[in-house]
DNA sequence: TAGGCCATCTGGTCCT
DNA sequence: AGGACCAGATGGCCTA
């Protein structure tokens, strides 16, 4: 369920998201739950009523035990969130994801791409960043002088990213590790 | 039309 | 108790 209007282009998505977020910060706007849902259900229509959530506080005496990572049993946490609290959590989550996407945008500006006319997806950005870091590390460890490195780095890096982005697009050469692209410093 | 990508909602867990 | 973080689920949009 899309809560926001989506113009369908990546170029405008960030601005649209920013506007949507700004709107949400000042005036919550949520779709209403279907009439078929009970009052105890939250606005999200995908989920049925969860007995572990309640709009009214209750005791924890009758809650089921859950086993945590240490193998210890403890009472399931009874969430006594109101609809307003759940919606506030949704807003926080949207804000968090917006922040995450901002960081991805910053990373896209840093990672060099020469042959990629399309905006890098998040996973492509991460993979290319990993490879880029490996490349620069290898450059430093190669023992070349600063002048040699600066003289050759752009050329080598350009050729390398052209190859890598092309192959990344057509298949998944960089799926595994940075070393899968091989050494680029000779 | 299938698959990839993304935004969003949600509940669980951990931390303060 | 509440917030941050995370992963699963879902639906919309876009592209090959």
mmCIF file of C-alpha atoms (C1' of nucleotides) in Angstrom:
data_model
loop_
_atom_site.group_PDB
_atom_site.id
_atom_site.type_symbol
_atom_site.label_atom_id
_atom_site.label_comp_id
_atom_site.label_asym_id
_atom_site.label_seq_id
_atom_site.Cartn_x
_atom_site.Cartn_y
_atom_site.Cartn_z
ATOM 1 C CA UNK A 1 0.000 0.000 0.000
ATOM 2 C CA UNK A 2 1.627 3.218 -1.088
ATOM 3 C CA UNK A 3 0.807 6.042 1.204
ATOM 4 C CA UNK A 4 2.417 8.644 -1.020
ATOM 5 C CA UNK A 5 1.943 9.635 -4.570
ATOM 6 C CA UNK A 6 4.700 8.223 -6.729
ATOM 7 C CA UNK A 7 5.512 9.850 -10.043
ATOM 8 C CA UNK A 8 7.461 6.771 -11.003
ATOM 9 C CA UNK A 9 10.850 8.298 -11.672
ATOM 10 C CA UNK A 10 13.958 7.831 -9.642
ATOM 11 C CA UNK A 11 15.080 11.369 -10.365
ATOM 12 C CA UNK A 12 12.087 12.903 -8.695
ATOM 13 C CA UNK A 13 11.618 10.312 -6.010
ATOM 14 C CA UNK A 14 13.923 11.919 -3.483
ATOM 15 C CA UNK A 15 12.226 15.270 -3.789
ATOM 16 C CA UNK A 16 8.833 13.675 -3.606
ATOM 17 C CA UNK A 17 9.866 11.758 -0.545
ATOM 18 C CA UNK A 18 11.161 14.897 1.083
ATOM 19 C CA UNK A 19 7.899 16.676 0.431
ATOM 20 C CA UNK A 20 5.967 13.712 1.701
ATOM 21 C CA UNK A 21 8.081 13.538 4.806
ATOM 22 C CA UNK A 22 7.668 17.236 5.441
ATOM 23 C CA UNK A 23 3.954 16.844 5.111
ATOM 24 C CA UNK A 24 3.950 13.967 7.510
ATOM 25 C CA UNK A 25 5.969 15.862 10.053
ATOM 26 C CA UNK A 26 3.423 18.637 10.203
ATOM 27 C CA UNK A 27 0.217 16.801 9.537
ATOM 28 C CA UNK A 28 -0.130 13.046 9.702
ATOM 29 C CA UNK A 29 -1.974 11.679 6.766
ATOM 30 C CA UNK A 30 -2.802 8.025 6.800
ATOM 31 C CA UNK A 31 -5.235 5.945 4.927
ATOM 32 C CA UNK A 32 -8.170 4.806 6.897
ATOM 33 C CA UNK A 33 -8.565 1.125 7.774
ATOM 34 C CA UNK A 34 -11.142 -0.796 5.825
ATOM 35 C CA UNK A 35 -14.547 -0.776 7.383
ATOM 36 C CA UNK A 36 -14.369 -4.538 7.611
ATOM 37 C CA UNK A 37 -11.562 -4.278 10.151
ATOM 38 C CA UNK A 38 -12.282 -3.977 13.788
ATOM 39 C CA UNK A 39 -11.452 -0.910 15.816
ATOM 40 C CA UNK A 40 -8.556 -2.720 17.473
ATOM 41 C CA UNK A 41 -6.756 -3.224 14.205
ATOM 42 C CA UNK A 42 -4.196 -0.736 13.033
ATOM 43 C CA UNK A 43 -4.437 1.147 9.844
ATOM 44 C CA UNK A 44 -2.240 -1.283 7.954
ATOM 45 C CA UNK A 45 -4.611 -3.567 6.152
ATOM 46 C CA UNK A 46 -2.125 -6.386 5.569
ATOM 47 C CA UNK A 47 -2.182 -7.639 9.090
ATOM 48 C CA UNK A 48 -4.964 -9.124 11.130
ATOM 49 C CA UNK A 49 -5.448 -8.097 14.706
ATOM 50 C CA UNK A 50 -2.469 -9.161 16.770
ATOM 51 C CA UNK A 51 -3.408 -10.336 20.234
ATOM 52 C CA UNK A 52 -0.024 -9.159 21.506
ATOM 53 C CA UNK A 53 -0.950 -5.619 20.764
ATOM 54 C CA UNK A 54 -3.641 -3.904 22.680
ATOM 55 C CA UNK A 55 -4.986 -0.414 22.914
ATOM 56 C CA UNK A 56 -5.693 -0.921 26.571
ATOM 57 C CA UNK A 57 -3.095 -1.807 29.188
ATOM 58 C CA UNK A 58 -3.290 -5.282 30.591
ATOM 59 C CA UNK A 59 -1.217 -7.335 32.979
ATOM 60 C CA UNK A 60 1.570 -9.592 31.768
ATOM 61 C CA UNK A 61 0.449 -12.549 33.834
ATOM 62 C CA UNK A 62 -1.227 -14.403 31.014
ATOM 63 C CA UNK A 63 1.306 -13.674 28.318
ATOM 64 C CA UNK A 64 3.041 -16.605 26.610
ATOM 65 C CA UNK A 65 6.690 -17.310 27.326
ATOM 66 C CA UNK A 66 9.216 -16.826 24.576
ATOM 67 C CA UNK A 67 12.717 -18.284 24.341
ATOM 68 C CA UNK A 68 15.413 -15.715 23.700
ATOM 69 C CA UNK A 69 18.836 -16.197 22.169
ATOM 70 C CA UNK A 70 20.284 -17.393 25.454
ATOM 71 C CA UNK A 71 17.700 -20.110 25.741
ATOM 72 C CA UNK A 72 15.990 -18.384 28.626
ATOM 73 C CA UNK A 73 12.259 -18.058 28.743
ATOM 74 C CA UNK A 74 10.716 -14.724 29.456
ATOM 75 C CA UNK A 75 7.216 -13.366 29.153
ATOM 76 C CA UNK A 76 6.367 -12.009 25.775
ATOM 77 C CA UNK A 77 6.392 -8.284 25.895
ATOM 78 C CA UNK A 78 2.897 -6.964 25.842
ATOM 79 C CA UNK A 79 2.785 -3.908 23.689
ATOM 80 C CA UNK A 80 0.265 -1.459 24.872
ATOM 81 C CA UNK A 81 0.678 0.928 22.015
ATOM 82 C CA UNK A 82 -2.085 3.215 21.064
ATOM 83 C CA UNK A 83 -2.925 3.893 17.463
ATOM 84 C CA UNK A 84 -1.191 7.230 17.867
ATOM 85 C CA UNK A 85 1.938 5.523 19.160
ATOM 86 C CA UNK A 86 1.966 3.073 16.279
ATOM 87 C CA UNK A 87 1.588 5.895 13.813
ATOM 88 C CA UNK A 88 4.338 7.832 15.537
ATOM 89 C CA UNK A 89 6.560 4.769 15.196
ATOM 90 C CA UNK A 90 5.729 4.651 11.511
ATOM 91 C CA UNK A 91 6.776 8.272 11.140
ATOM 92 C CA UNK A 92 10.038 7.575 12.944
ATOM 93 C CA UNK A 93 10.671 4.635 10.667
ATOM 94 C CA UNK A 94 10.037 6.716 7.575
ATOM 95 C CA UNK A 95 12.383 9.362 8.929
ATOM 96 C CA UNK A 96 15.014 6.716 9.598
ATOM 97 C CA UNK A 97 14.714 5.301 6.103
ATOM 98 C CA UNK A 98 14.891 8.807 4.672
ATOM 99 C CA UNK A 99 18.134 9.333 6.544
ATOM 100 C CA UNK A 100 19.421 6.032 5.237
ATOM 101 C CA UNK A 101 18.624 7.038 1.678
ATOM 102 C CA UNK A 102 20.387 10.352 2.191
ATOM 103 C CA UNK A 103 23.493 8.425 3.160
ATOM 104 C CA UNK A 104 23.156 6.291 0.050
ATOM 105 C CA UNK A 105 22.923 9.438 -2.054
ATOM 106 C CA UNK A 106 26.115 10.736 -0.469
ATOM 107 C CA UNK A 107 27.808 7.442 -1.187
ATOM 108 C CA UNK A 108 26.668 7.579 -4.818
ATOM 109 C CA UNK A 109 28.367 10.946 -5.159
ATOM 110 C CA UNK A 110 31.632 9.529 -3.870
ATOM 111 C CA UNK A 111 31.775 6.265 -5.745
ATOM 112 C CA UNK A 112 32.968 6.897 -9.285
ATOM 113 C CA UNK A 113 30.820 5.643 -12.118
ATOM 114 C CA UNK A 114 31.739 6.306 -15.696
ATOM 115 C CA UNK A 115 29.597 4.028 -17.772
ATOM 116 C CA UNK A 116 26.423 3.896 -15.781
ATOM 117 C CA UNK A 117 23.791 6.196 -17.129
ATOM 118 C CA UNK A 118 21.242 4.868 -14.701
ATOM 119 C CA UNK A 119 21.117 5.771 -11.042
ATOM 120 C CA UNK A 120 22.802 3.076 -8.996
ATOM 121 C CA UNK A 121 20.514 1.010 -6.872
ATOM 122 C CA UNK A 122 21.327 0.706 -3.214
ATOM 123 C CA UNK A 123 22.823 -2.748 -3.549
ATOM 124 C CA UNK A 124 24.858 -1.682 -6.571
ATOM 125 C CA UNK A 125 26.102 1.338 -4.654
ATOM 126 C CA UNK A 126 27.232 -0.804 -1.762
ATOM 127 C CA UNK A 127 28.974 -3.324 -3.975
ATOM 128 C CA UNK A 128 30.719 -0.690 -6.001
ATOM 129 C CA UNK A 129 31.787 1.126 -2.835
ATOM 130 C CA UNK A 130 33.312 -2.072 -1.487
ATOM 131 C CA UNK A 131 35.220 -2.569 -4.697
ATOM 132 C CA UNK A 132 36.258 1.061 -4.831
ATOM 133 C CA UNK A 133 37.675 0.890 -1.308
ATOM 134 C CA UNK A 134 39.524 -2.283 -2.212
ATOM 135 C CA UNK A 135 40.880 -0.581 -5.293
ATOM 136 C CA UNK A 136 42.139 2.417 -3.372
ATOM 137 C CA UNK A 137 43.618 0.205 -0.680
ATOM 138 C CA UNK A 138 45.440 -1.794 -3.284
ATOM 139 C CA UNK A 139 46.639 1.408 -4.863
ATOM 140 C CA UNK A 140 48.110 2.576 -1.589
ATOM 141 C CA UNK A 141 49.666 -0.769 -0.790
ATOM 142 C CA UNK A 142 51.141 -1.104 -4.264
ATOM 143 C CA UNK A 143 53.987 1.108 -3.178
ATOM 144 C CA UNK A 144 53.682 3.514 -6.047
ATOM 145 C CA UNK A 145 54.572 7.110 -5.471
ATOM 146 C CA UNK A 146 51.901 9.710 -5.164
ATOM 147 C CA UNK A 147 52.763 11.082 -8.587
ATOM 148 C CA UNK A 148 52.639 7.681 -10.209
ATOM 149 C CA UNK A 149 49.407 6.907 -8.525
ATOM 150 C CA UNK A 150 47.793 10.201 -9.438
ATOM 151 C CA UNK A 151 49.066 9.834 -12.974
ATOM 152 C CA UNK A 152 47.655 6.393 -13.486
ATOM 153 C CA UNK A 153 44.840 6.126 -11.020
ATOM 154 C CA UNK A 154 42.218 8.007 -12.982
ATOM 155 C CA UNK A 155 42.943 6.119 -16.167
ATOM 156 C CA UNK A 156 43.021 2.750 -14.503
ATOM 157 C CA UNK A 157 40.025 3.525 -12.349
ATOM 158 C CA UNK A 158 38.061 4.741 -15.314
ATOM 159 C CA UNK A 159 38.765 1.604 -17.293
ATOM 160 C CA UNK A 160 38.058 -0.528 -14.313
ATOM 161 C CA UNK A 161 34.733 1.077 -13.396
ATOM 162 C CA UNK A 162 33.612 0.987 -16.991
ATOM 163 C CA UNK A 163 34.228 -2.713 -17.031
ATOM 164 C CA UNK A 164 32.805 -3.301 -13.595
ATOM 165 C CA UNK A 165 29.630 -1.280 -13.997
ATOM 166 C CA UNK A 166 29.006 -2.788 -17.387
ATOM 167 C CA UNK A 167 29.387 -6.299 -16.085
ATOM 168 C CA UNK A 168 27.518 -5.507 -12.912
ATOM 169 C CA UNK A 169 24.598 -4.414 -14.998
ATOM 170 C CA UNK A 170 24.566 -7.355 -17.319
ATOM 171 C CA UNK A 171 25.198 -9.986 -14.696
ATOM 172 C CA UNK A 172 26.551 -10.010 -11.205
ATOM 173 C CA UNK A 173 30.306 -10.146 -11.382
ATOM 174 C CA UNK A 174 30.628 -8.301 -8.104
ATOM 175 C CA UNK A 175 28.203 -10.436 -6.169
ATOM 176 C CA UNK A 176 30.731 -11.936 -3.856
ATOM 177 C CA UNK A 177 33.788 -10.027 -2.838
ATOM 178 C CA UNK A 178 35.820 -7.160 -4.121
ATOM 179 C CA UNK A 179 38.507 -9.581 -5.168
ATOM 180 C CA UNK A 180 36.136 -11.094 -7.670
ATOM 181 C CA UNK A 181 36.956 -8.190 -9.927
ATOM 182 C CA UNK A 182 40.614 -9.028 -9.749
ATOM 183 C CA UNK A 183 43.605 -6.844 -9.321
ATOM 184 C CA UNK A 184 43.666 -3.609 -11.229
ATOM 185 C CA UNK A 185 46.991 -2.282 -10.083
ATOM 186 C CA UNK A 186 49.881 -3.558 -12.096
ATOM 187 C "C1'" DT B 1 4.532 -10.019 -18.118
ATOM 188 C "C1'" DA B 2 8.116 -11.298 -14.852
ATOM 189 C "C1'" DG B 3 11.612 -9.562 -12.107
ATOM 190 C "C1'" DG B 4 14.076 -5.808 -9.783
ATOM 191 C "C1'" DC B 5 13.830 -1.999 -6.880
ATOM 192 C "C1'" DC B 6 11.755 0.829 -3.638
ATOM 193 C "C1'" DA B 7 8.503 2.842 0.000
ATOM 194 C "C1'" DT B 8 5.847 1.738 3.659
ATOM 195 C "C1'" DC B 9 3.833 -0.718 7.575
ATOM 196 C "C1'" DT B 10 4.543 -3.836 11.154
ATOM 197 C "C1'" DG B 11 6.218 -6.474 15.177
ATOM 198 C "C1'" DG B 12 10.316 -8.205 17.587
ATOM 199 C "C1'" DT B 13 14.513 -7.112 20.001
ATOM 200 C "C1'" DC B 14 17.834 -4.310 22.206
ATOM 201 C "C1'" DC B 15 19.219 -0.200 24.474
ATOM 202 C "C1'" DT B 16 18.768 4.016 27.289
ATOM 203 C "C1'" DA C 1 8.429 3.031 28.659
ATOM 204 C "C1'" DG C 2 9.858 4.643 24.525
ATOM 205 C "C1'" DG C 3 13.045 5.026 20.705
ATOM 206 C "C1'" DA C 4 16.305 2.859 17.376
ATOM 207 C "C1'" DC C 5 17.219 -0.792 14.562
ATOM 208 C "C1'" DC C 6 16.039 -4.667 11.929
ATOM 209 C "C1'" DA C 7 13.742 -7.993 8.877
ATOM 210 C "C1'" DG C 8 9.486 -9.696 6.783
ATOM 211 C "C1'" DA C 9 5.491 -8.647 4.051
ATOM 212 C "C1'" DT C 10 3.144 -6.127 0.590
ATOM 213 C "C1'" DG C 11 2.031 -3.288 -3.352
ATOM 214 C "C1'" DG C 12 3.408 0.128 -6.939
ATOM 215 C "C1'" DC C 13 6.429 1.496 -10.625
ATOM 216 C "C1'" DC C 14 9.706 0.608 -14.182
ATOM 217 C "C1'" DT C 15 12.286 -2.020 -17.555
ATOM 218 C "C1'" DA C 16 13.769 -5.817 -20.465
#
